[in-house]
Amino acid sequence: MANPLVLGRVIGDVVDSFSPSIRITVTYNSNKKVYNGHEFFPSSLTVKPKVEVHGGDMRSFFTLVMTDPDVPGPSDPYLREHLHWIVTDIPGTTDVTFGREVVKYEMPRPNIGIHRYVFLVFKQKCRQADSISIPPSRDRFSSRIFAQENDLGLPVAALFFNAQRETAARRR
C-alpha cells in the first residue's frame, strides 16, 4: 500500500521521509474527521480542530505544526509554506487543548487551486516551556527549519487534507 504522505508530496515538499511512531486524529466541528487527502470546504474549518495524540506516555510531550505548502497556488508555491498553527508541550496522553498555543490557529483560505493543509507532530526532548523559537512571520515558514531550530528532529506523525476556494455555487 502506497504511503499517502508520499503520494500527496507532503514527504518531499514539507518534511523528509520518516517512520511514524504515534498516531494522531484531527476532528473539525466534533464530527468531521480528517483523513489523508480528503477535501474539506474552508467554511467548515473556521474553528480550530480537536487534535488527539495516540501512543505517547505520561513523560512525553509533543509539538503540533499546521502549515500550507501551496501558497499562493499549487502550480507555483513560491511563498511555501504558510504557517497556520503551533501548539507545544502537548502531553503524550491527551489532546492539544492541554498544550501551549504559541501561534494562534488561522483558518485555511486558499485562493488559487487545491491546497494541502498539513498537520505535523514532533516529539519534544523535554518540556519546551518558553524556549521554543516563534517564527517572526506566518509567511515563508519552513517546517524543516523550525524543527531543526527547536531540536525536534523528524516528525513522529503527520496528516493532511485538501481544500480549495469555495464559490457561491459550491457552498449550496
JSON list of C-alpha atoms in Angstrom, two decimals:
[
{"chain": "A", "resi": 1, "resn": "MET", "atom": "CA", "xyz": [0.00, 0.00, 0.00]},
{"chain": "A", "resi": 2, "resn": "ALA", "atom": "CA", "xyz": [1.46, 3.37, -1.02]},
{"chain": "A", "resi": 3, "resn": "ASN", "atom": "CA", "xyz": [2.10, 5.96, 1.67]},
{"chain": "A", "resi": 4, "resn": "PRO", "atom": "CA", "xyz": [-0.46, 8.80, 1.27]},
{"chain": "A", "resi": 5, "resn": "LEU", "atom": "CA", "xyz": [2.12, 11.29, 2.59]},
{"chain": "A", "resi": 6, "resn": "VAL", "atom": "CA", "xyz": [4.41, 10.35, -0.31]},
{"chain": "A", "resi": 7, "resn": "LEU", "atom": "CA", "xyz": [1.58, 10.36, -2.88]},
{"chain": "A", "resi": 8, "resn": "GLY", "atom": "CA", "xyz": [0.41, 13.76, -1.59]},
{"chain": "A", "resi": 9, "resn": "ARG", "atom": "CA", "xyz": [4.01, 15.03, -1.74]},
{"chain": "A", "resi": 10, "resn": "VAL", "atom": "CA", "xyz": [3.95, 16.00, 1.95]},
{"chain": "A", "resi": 11, "resn": "ILE", "atom": "CA", "xyz": [7.12, 13.93, 2.26]},
{"chain": "A", "resi": 12, "resn": "GLY", "atom": "CA", "xyz": [9.40, 15.82, -0.06]},
{"chain": "A", "resi": 13, "resn": "ASP", "atom": "CA", "xyz": [7.70, 19.24, -0.17]},
{"chain": "A", "resi": 14, "resn": "VAL", "atom": "CA", "xyz": [7.30, 19.72, 3.60]},
{"chain": "A", "resi": 15, "resn": "VAL", "atom": "CA", "xyz": [9.33, 17.11, 5.50]},
{"chain": "A", "resi": 16, "resn": "ASP", "atom": "CA", "xyz": [11.88, 14.42, 4.84]},
{"chain": "A", "resi": 17, "resn": "SER", "atom": "CA", "xyz": [10.93, 10.76, 4.95]},
{"chain": "A", "resi": 18, "resn": "PHE", "atom": "CA", "xyz": [10.18, 9.49, 8.46]},
{"chain": "A", "resi": 19, "resn": "SER", "atom": "CA", "xyz": [8.65, 6.49, 10.24]},
{"chain": "A", "resi": 20, "resn": "PRO", "atom": "CA", "xyz": [5.52, 7.37, 12.23]},
{"chain": "A", "resi": 21, "resn": "SER", "atom": "CA", "xyz": [5.77, 6.21, 15.85]},
{"chain": "A", "resi": 22, "resn": "ILE", "atom": "CA", "xyz": [2.46, 7.58, 17.13]},
{"chain": "A", "resi": 23, "resn": "ARG", "atom": "CA", "xyz": [-0.96, 8.26, 15.62]},
{"chain": "A", "resi": 24, "resn": "ILE", "atom": "CA", "xyz": [-2.99, 11.46, 15.60]},
{"chain": "A", "resi": 25, "resn": "THR", "atom": "CA", "xyz": [-6.65, 12.13, 14.97]},
{"chain": "A", "resi": 26, "resn": "VAL", "atom": "CA", "xyz": [-7.87, 15.53, 13.81]},
{"chain": "A", "resi": 27, "resn": "THR", "atom": "CA", "xyz": [-11.57, 16.36, 14.02]},
{"chain": "A", "resi": 28, "resn": "TYR", "atom": "CA", "xyz": [-13.31, 19.57, 12.97]},
{"chain": "A", "resi": 29, "resn": "ASN", "atom": "CA", "xyz": [-16.69, 20.58, 14.42]},
{"chain": "A", "resi": 30, "resn": "SER", "atom": "CA", "xyz": [-16.76, 17.41, 16.55]},
{"chain": "A", "resi": 31, "resn": "ASN", "atom": "CA", "xyz": [-17.78, 15.21, 13.59]},
{"chain": "A", "resi": 32, "resn": "LYS", "atom": "CA", "xyz": [-15.58, 15.91, 10.53]},
{"chain": "A", "resi": 33, "resn": "LYS", "atom": "CA", "xyz": [-12.59, 13.59, 10.89]},
{"chain": "A", "resi": 34, "resn": "VAL", "atom": "CA", "xyz": [-9.52, 14.33, 8.76]},
{"chain": "A", "resi": 35, "resn": "TYR", "atom": "CA", "xyz": [-8.12, 11.53, 6.59]},
{"chain": "A", "resi": 36, "resn": "ASN", "atom": "CA", "xyz": [-5.08, 11.91, 4.34]},
{"chain": "A", "resi": 37, "resn": "GLY", "atom": "CA", "xyz": [-6.04, 13.56, 1.05]},
{"chain": "A", "resi": 38, "resn": "HIS", "atom": "CA", "xyz": [-9.72, 14.16, 1.81]},
{"chain": "A", "resi": 39, "resn": "GLU", "atom": "CA", "xyz": [-11.20, 17.51, 0.79]},
{"chain": "A", "resi": 40, "resn": "PHE", "atom": "CA", "xyz": [-12.95, 19.96, 3.09]},
{"chain": "A", "resi": 41, "resn": "PHE", "atom": "CA", "xyz": [-14.78, 23.23, 2.47]},
{"chain": "A", "resi": 42, "resn": "PRO", "atom": "CA", "xyz": [-12.87, 26.12, 4.12]},
{"chain": "A", "resi": 43, "resn": "SER", "atom": "CA", "xyz": [-16.18, 27.35, 5.58]},
{"chain": "A", "resi": 44, "resn": "SER", "atom": "CA", "xyz": [-16.24, 24.21, 7.76]},
{"chain": "A", "resi": 45, "resn": "LEU", "atom": "CA", "xyz": [-12.73, 24.88, 9.11]},
{"chain": "A", "resi": 46, "resn": "THR", "atom": "CA", "xyz": [-13.24, 28.24, 10.85]},
{"chain": "A", "resi": 47, "resn": "VAL", "atom": "CA", "xyz": [-12.72, 26.91, 14.40]},
{"chain": "A", "resi": 48, "resn": "LYS", "atom": "CA", "xyz": [-9.54, 25.08, 15.37]},
{"chain": "A", "resi": 49, "resn": "PRO", "atom": "CA", "xyz": [-9.90, 21.30, 15.32]},
{"chain": "A", "resi": 50, "resn": "LYS", "atom": "CA", "xyz": [-9.54, 18.83, 18.13]},
{"chain": "A", "resi": 51, "resn": "VAL", "atom": "CA", "xyz": [-6.22, 17.05, 17.70]},
{"chain": "A", "resi": 52, "resn": "GLU", "atom": "CA", "xyz": [-5.52, 13.92, 19.74]},
{"chain": "A", "resi": 53, "resn": "VAL", "atom": "CA", "xyz": [-2.19, 12.16, 20.19]},
{"chain": "A", "resi": 54, "resn": "HIS", "atom": "CA", "xyz": [-2.32, 8.35, 20.47]},
{"chain": "A", "resi": 55, "resn": "GLY", "atom": "CA", "xyz": [0.71, 6.34, 21.52]},
{"chain": "A", "resi": 56, "resn": "GLY", "atom": "CA", "xyz": [2.53, 8.77, 23.79]},
{"chain": "A", "resi": 57, "resn": "ASP", "atom": "CA", "xyz": [3.02, 8.32, 27.52]},
{"chain": "A", "resi": 58, "resn": "MET", "atom": "CA", "xyz": [2.93, 10.41, 30.71]},
{"chain": "A", "resi": 59, "resn": "ARG", "atom": "CA", "xyz": [6.55, 11.53, 30.27]},
{"chain": "A", "resi": 60, "resn": "SER", "atom": "CA", "xyz": [6.36, 12.60, 26.61]},
{"chain": "A", "resi": 61, "resn": "PHE", "atom": "CA", "xyz": [5.50, 16.00, 25.17]},
{"chain": "A", "resi": 62, "resn": "PHE", "atom": "CA", "xyz": [4.76, 16.92, 21.57]},
{"chain": "A", "resi": 63, "resn": "THR", "atom": "CA", "xyz": [4.68, 19.95, 19.28]},
{"chain": "A", "resi": 64, "resn": "LEU", "atom": "CA", "xyz": [1.98, 20.33, 16.63]},
{"chain": "A", "resi": 65, "resn": "VAL", "atom": "CA", "xyz": [2.54, 22.39, 13.47]},
{"chain": "A", "resi": 66, "resn": "MET", "atom": "CA", "xyz": [-0.14, 23.10, 10.84]},
{"chain": "A", "resi": 67, "resn": "THR", "atom": "CA", "xyz": [1.07, 24.50, 7.54]},
{"chain": "A", "resi": 68, "resn": "ASP", "atom": "CA", "xyz": [0.00, 25.15, 3.93]},
{"chain": "A", "resi": 69, "resn": "PRO", "atom": "CA", "xyz": [2.83, 24.34, 1.47]},
{"chain": "A", "resi": 70, "resn": "ASP", "atom": "CA", "xyz": [0.86, 25.55, -1.58]},
{"chain": "A", "resi": 71, "resn": "VAL", "atom": "CA", "xyz": [0.95, 29.35, -1.23]},
{"chain": "A", "resi": 72, "resn": "PRO", "atom": "CA", "xyz": [-0.08, 31.26, -3.27]},
{"chain": "A", "resi": 73, "resn": "GLY", "atom": "CA", "xyz": [-1.06, 28.35, -5.53]},
{"chain": "A", "resi": 74, "resn": "PRO", "atom": "CA", "xyz": [0.00, 24.72, -6.01]},
{"chain": "A", "resi": 75, "resn": "SER", "atom": "CA", "xyz": [1.38, 25.25, -9.52]},
{"chain": "A", "resi": 76, "resn": "ASP", "atom": "CA", "xyz": [3.84, 27.93, -8.30]},
{"chain": "A", "resi": 77, "resn": "PRO", "atom": "CA", "xyz": [4.14, 27.78, -4.49]},
{"chain": "A", "resi": 78, "resn": "TYR", "atom": "CA", "xyz": [6.92, 30.37, -4.29]},
{"chain": "A", "resi": 79, "resn": "LEU", "atom": "CA", "xyz": [5.74, 31.53, -0.84]},
{"chain": "A", "resi": 80, "resn": "ARG", "atom": "CA", "xyz": [5.86, 27.98, 0.56]},
{"chain": "A", "resi": 81, "resn": "GLU", "atom": "CA", "xyz": [4.95, 27.41, 3.46]},
{"chain": "A", "resi": 82, "resn": "HIS", "atom": "CA", "xyz": [2.26, 29.43, 5.25]},
{"chain": "A", "resi": 83, "resn": "LEU", "atom": "CA", "xyz": [2.03, 28.72, 8.97]},
{"chain": "A", "resi": 84, "resn": "HIS", "atom": "CA", "xyz": [-1.47, 28.15, 10.38]},
{"chain": "A", "resi": 85, "resn": "TRP", "atom": "CA", "xyz": [-0.88, 26.92, 13.93]},
{"chain": "A", "resi": 86, "resn": "ILE", "atom": "CA", "xyz": [1.73, 25.85, 16.50]},
{"chain": "A", "resi": 87, "resn": "VAL", "atom": "CA", "xyz": [0.97, 24.17, 19.82]},
{"chain": "A", "resi": 88, "resn": "THR", "atom": "CA", "xyz": [3.80, 22.95, 22.10]},
{"chain": "A", "resi": 89, "resn": "ASP", "atom": "CA", "xyz": [4.02, 20.93, 25.30]},
{"chain": "A", "resi": 90, "resn": "ILE", "atom": "CA", "xyz": [1.13, 18.65, 24.37]},
{"chain": "A", "resi": 91, "resn": "PRO", "atom": "CA", "xyz": [1.12, 15.82, 26.94]},
{"chain": "A", "resi": 92, "resn": "GLY", "atom": "CA", "xyz": [1.58, 12.40, 25.36]},
{"chain": "A", "resi": 93, "resn": "THR", "atom": "CA", "xyz": [-1.72, 11.05, 26.64]},
{"chain": "A", "resi": 94, "resn": "THR", "atom": "CA", "xyz": [-4.16, 13.81, 25.69]},
{"chain": "A", "resi": 95, "resn": "ASP", "atom": "CA", "xyz": [-5.13, 16.40, 23.07]},
{"chain": "A", "resi": 96, "resn": "VAL", "atom": "CA", "xyz": [-3.84, 19.83, 22.04]},
{"chain": "A", "resi": 97, "resn": "THR", "atom": "CA", "xyz": [-6.22, 21.68, 24.34]},
{"chain": "A", "resi": 98, "resn": "PHE", "atom": "CA", "xyz": [-3.76, 20.76, 27.10]},
{"chain": "A", "resi": 99, "resn": "GLY", "atom": "CA", "xyz": [-0.80, 22.13, 25.14]},
{"chain": "A", "resi": 100, "resn": "ARG", "atom": "CA", "xyz": [0.53, 25.68, 24.87]},
{"chain": "A", "resi": 101, "resn": "GLU", "atom": "CA", "xyz": [-0.69, 27.55, 21.77]},
{"chain": "A", "resi": 102, "resn": "VAL", "atom": "CA", "xyz": [2.29, 29.66, 20.67]},
{"chain": "A", "resi": 103, "resn": "VAL", "atom": "CA", "xyz": [0.89, 30.61, 17.24]},
{"chain": "A", "resi": 104, "resn": "LYS", "atom": "CA", "xyz": [-2.91, 31.00, 17.20]},
{"chain": "A", "resi": 105, "resn": "TYR", "atom": "CA", "xyz": [-4.99, 28.91, 14.78]},
{"chain": "A", "resi": 106, "resn": "GLU", "atom": "CA", "xyz": [-5.66, 30.57, 11.41]},
{"chain": "A", "resi": 107, "resn": "MET", "atom": "CA", "xyz": [-8.36, 29.00, 9.26]},
{"chain": "A", "resi": 108, "resn": "PRO", "atom": "CA", "xyz": [-7.49, 27.87, 5.71]},
{"chain": "A", "resi": 109, "resn": "ARG", "atom": "CA", "xyz": [-8.14, 30.47, 2.99]},
{"chain": "A", "resi": 110, "resn": "PRO", "atom": "CA", "xyz": [-6.94, 29.01, -0.31]},
{"chain": "A", "resi": 111, "resn": "ASN", "atom": "CA", "xyz": [-7.08, 31.44, -3.24]},
{"chain": "A", "resi": 112, "resn": "ILE", "atom": "CA", "xyz": [-5.90, 29.50, -6.27]},
{"chain": "A", "resi": 113, "resn": "GLY", "atom": "CA", "xyz": [-6.19, 25.76, -6.83]},
{"chain": "A", "resi": 114, "resn": "ILE", "atom": "CA", "xyz": [-6.34, 22.90, -4.34]},
{"chain": "A", "resi": 115, "resn": "HIS", "atom": "CA", "xyz": [-4.14, 23.46, -1.27]},
{"chain": "A", "resi": 116, "resn": "ARG", "atom": "CA", "xyz": [-2.79, 20.84, 1.11]},
{"chain": "A", "resi": 117, "resn": "TYR", "atom": "CA", "xyz": [-3.05, 21.57, 4.83]},
{"chain": "A", "resi": 118, "resn": "VAL", "atom": "CA", "xyz": [-0.54, 19.53, 6.79]},
{"chain": "A", "resi": 119, "resn": "PHE", "atom": "CA", "xyz": [-0.52, 18.62, 10.48]},
{"chain": "A", "resi": 120, "resn": "LEU", "atom": "CA", "xyz": [2.91, 17.56, 11.76]},
{"chain": "A", "resi": 121, "resn": "VAL", "atom": "CA", "xyz": [3.61, 16.23, 15.23]},
{"chain": "A", "resi": 122, "resn": "PHE", "atom": "CA", "xyz": [7.13, 16.28, 16.65]},
{"chain": "A", "resi": 123, "resn": "LYS", "atom": "CA", "xyz": [8.26, 14.60, 19.87]},
{"chain": "A", "resi": 124, "resn": "GLN", "atom": "CA", "xyz": [9.99, 17.06, 22.18]},
{"chain": "A", "resi": 125, "resn": "LYS", "atom": "CA", "xyz": [13.14, 16.01, 24.03]},
{"chain": "A", "resi": 126, "resn": "CYS", "atom": "CA", "xyz": [11.74, 17.77, 27.12]},
{"chain": "A", "resi": 127, "resn": "ARG", "atom": "CA", "xyz": [9.05, 20.28, 28.05]},
{"chain": "A", "resi": 128, "resn": "GLN", "atom": "CA", "xyz": [9.78, 23.34, 25.91]},
{"chain": "A", "resi": 129, "resn": "ALA", "atom": "CA", "xyz": [8.10, 25.95, 28.18]},
{"chain": "A", "resi": 130, "resn": "ASP", "atom": "CA", "xyz": [9.38, 29.30, 26.87]},
{"chain": "A", "resi": 131, "resn": "SER", "atom": "CA", "xyz": [12.34, 28.03, 24.87]},
{"chain": "A", "resi": 132, "resn": "ILE", "atom": "CA", "xyz": [10.51, 27.49, 21.55]},
{"chain": "A", "resi": 133, "resn": "SER", "atom": "CA", "xyz": [11.60, 29.93, 18.84]},
{"chain": "A", "resi": 134, "resn": "ILE", "atom": "CA", "xyz": [8.44, 31.51, 17.47]},
{"chain": "A", "resi": 135, "resn": "PRO", "atom": "CA", "xyz": [8.66, 32.35, 13.75]},
{"chain": "A", "resi": 136, "resn": "PRO", "atom": "CA", "xyz": [8.66, 36.11, 13.03]},
{"chain": "A", "resi": 137, "resn": "SER", "atom": "CA", "xyz": [6.04, 35.63, 10.30]},
{"chain": "A", "resi": 138, "resn": "ARG", "atom": "CA", "xyz": [3.49, 33.07, 9.13]},
{"chain": "A", "resi": 139, "resn": "ASP", "atom": "CA", "xyz": [4.72, 33.53, 5.55]},
{"chain": "A", "resi": 140, "resn": "ARG", "atom": "CA", "xyz": [7.67, 31.63, 4.10]},
{"chain": "A", "resi": 141, "resn": "PHE", "atom": "CA", "xyz": [7.66, 29.27, 7.10]},
{"chain": "A", "resi": 142, "resn": "SER", "atom": "CA", "xyz": [9.74, 26.11, 6.88]},
{"chain": "A", "resi": 143, "resn": "SER", "atom": "CA", "xyz": [8.73, 23.06, 8.91]},
{"chain": "A", "resi": 144, "resn": "ARG", "atom": "CA", "xyz": [12.22, 21.61, 8.43]},
{"chain": "A", "resi": 145, "resn": "ILE", "atom": "CA", "xyz": [14.00, 24.74, 9.72]},
{"chain": "A", "resi": 146, "resn": "PHE", "atom": "CA", "xyz": [11.52, 25.11, 12.61]},
{"chain": "A", "resi": 147, "resn": "ALA", "atom": "CA", "xyz": [12.17, 21.50, 13.68]},
{"chain": "A", "resi": 148, "resn": "GLN", "atom": "CA", "xyz": [15.92, 21.98, 13.36]},
{"chain": "A", "resi": 149, "resn": "GLU", "atom": "CA", "xyz": [15.98, 25.29, 15.31]},
{"chain": "A", "resi": 150, "resn": "ASN", "atom": "CA", "xyz": [13.95, 23.73, 18.13]},
{"chain": "A", "resi": 151, "resn": "ASP", "atom": "CA", "xyz": [15.83, 20.40, 18.22]},
{"chain": "A", "resi": 152, "resn": "LEU", "atom": "CA", "xyz": [12.70, 18.41, 17.33]},
{"chain": "A", "resi": 153, "resn": "GLY", "atom": "CA", "xyz": [14.10, 16.03, 14.71]},
{"chain": "A", "resi": 154, "resn": "LEU", "atom": "CA", "xyz": [11.80, 14.34, 12.21]},
{"chain": "A", "resi": 155, "resn": "PRO", "atom": "CA", "xyz": [8.03, 14.23, 12.78]},
{"chain": "A", "resi": 156, "resn": "VAL", "atom": "CA", "xyz": [6.53, 11.26, 14.62]},
{"chain": "A", "resi": 157, "resn": "ALA", "atom": "CA", "xyz": [3.13, 11.66, 12.90]},
{"chain": "A", "resi": 158, "resn": "ALA", "atom": "CA", "xyz": [1.59, 13.60, 10.02]},
{"chain": "A", "resi": 159, "resn": "LEU", "atom": "CA", "xyz": [-1.82, 14.03, 8.42]},
{"chain": "A", "resi": 160, "resn": "PHE", "atom": "CA", "xyz": [-3.07, 16.27, 5.61]},
{"chain": "A", "resi": 161, "resn": "PHE", "atom": "CA", "xyz": [-6.28, 17.35, 3.90]},
{"chain": "A", "resi": 162, "resn": "ASN", "atom": "CA", "xyz": [-7.09, 19.37, 0.81]},
{"chain": "A", "resi": 163, "resn": "ALA", "atom": "CA", "xyz": [-9.22, 22.49, 0.43]},
{"chain": "A", "resi": 164, "resn": "GLN", "atom": "CA", "xyz": [-9.95, 24.94, -2.36]},
{"chain": "A", "resi": 165, "resn": "ARG", "atom": "CA", "xyz": [-11.68, 28.27, -2.59]},
{"chain": "A", "resi": 166, "resn": "GLU", "atom": "CA", "xyz": [-15.44, 27.98, -2.33]},
{"chain": "A", "resi": 167, "resn": "THR", "atom": "CA", "xyz": [-17.61, 29.56, -4.94]},
{"chain": "A", "resi": 168, "resn": "ALA", "atom": "CA", "xyz": [-21.17, 30.56, -4.09]},
{"chain": "A", "resi": 169, "resn": "ALA", "atom": "CA", "xyz": [-22.39, 27.53, -6.09]},
{"chain": "A", "resi": 170, "resn": "ARG", "atom": "CA", "xyz": [-20.16, 25.10, -4.14]},
{"chain": "A", "resi": 171, "resn": "ARG", "atom": "CA", "xyz": [-21.43, 26.39, -0.77]},
{"chain": "A", "resi": 172, "resn": "ARG", "atom": "CA", "xyz": [-25.05, 25.43, -1.52]}
]
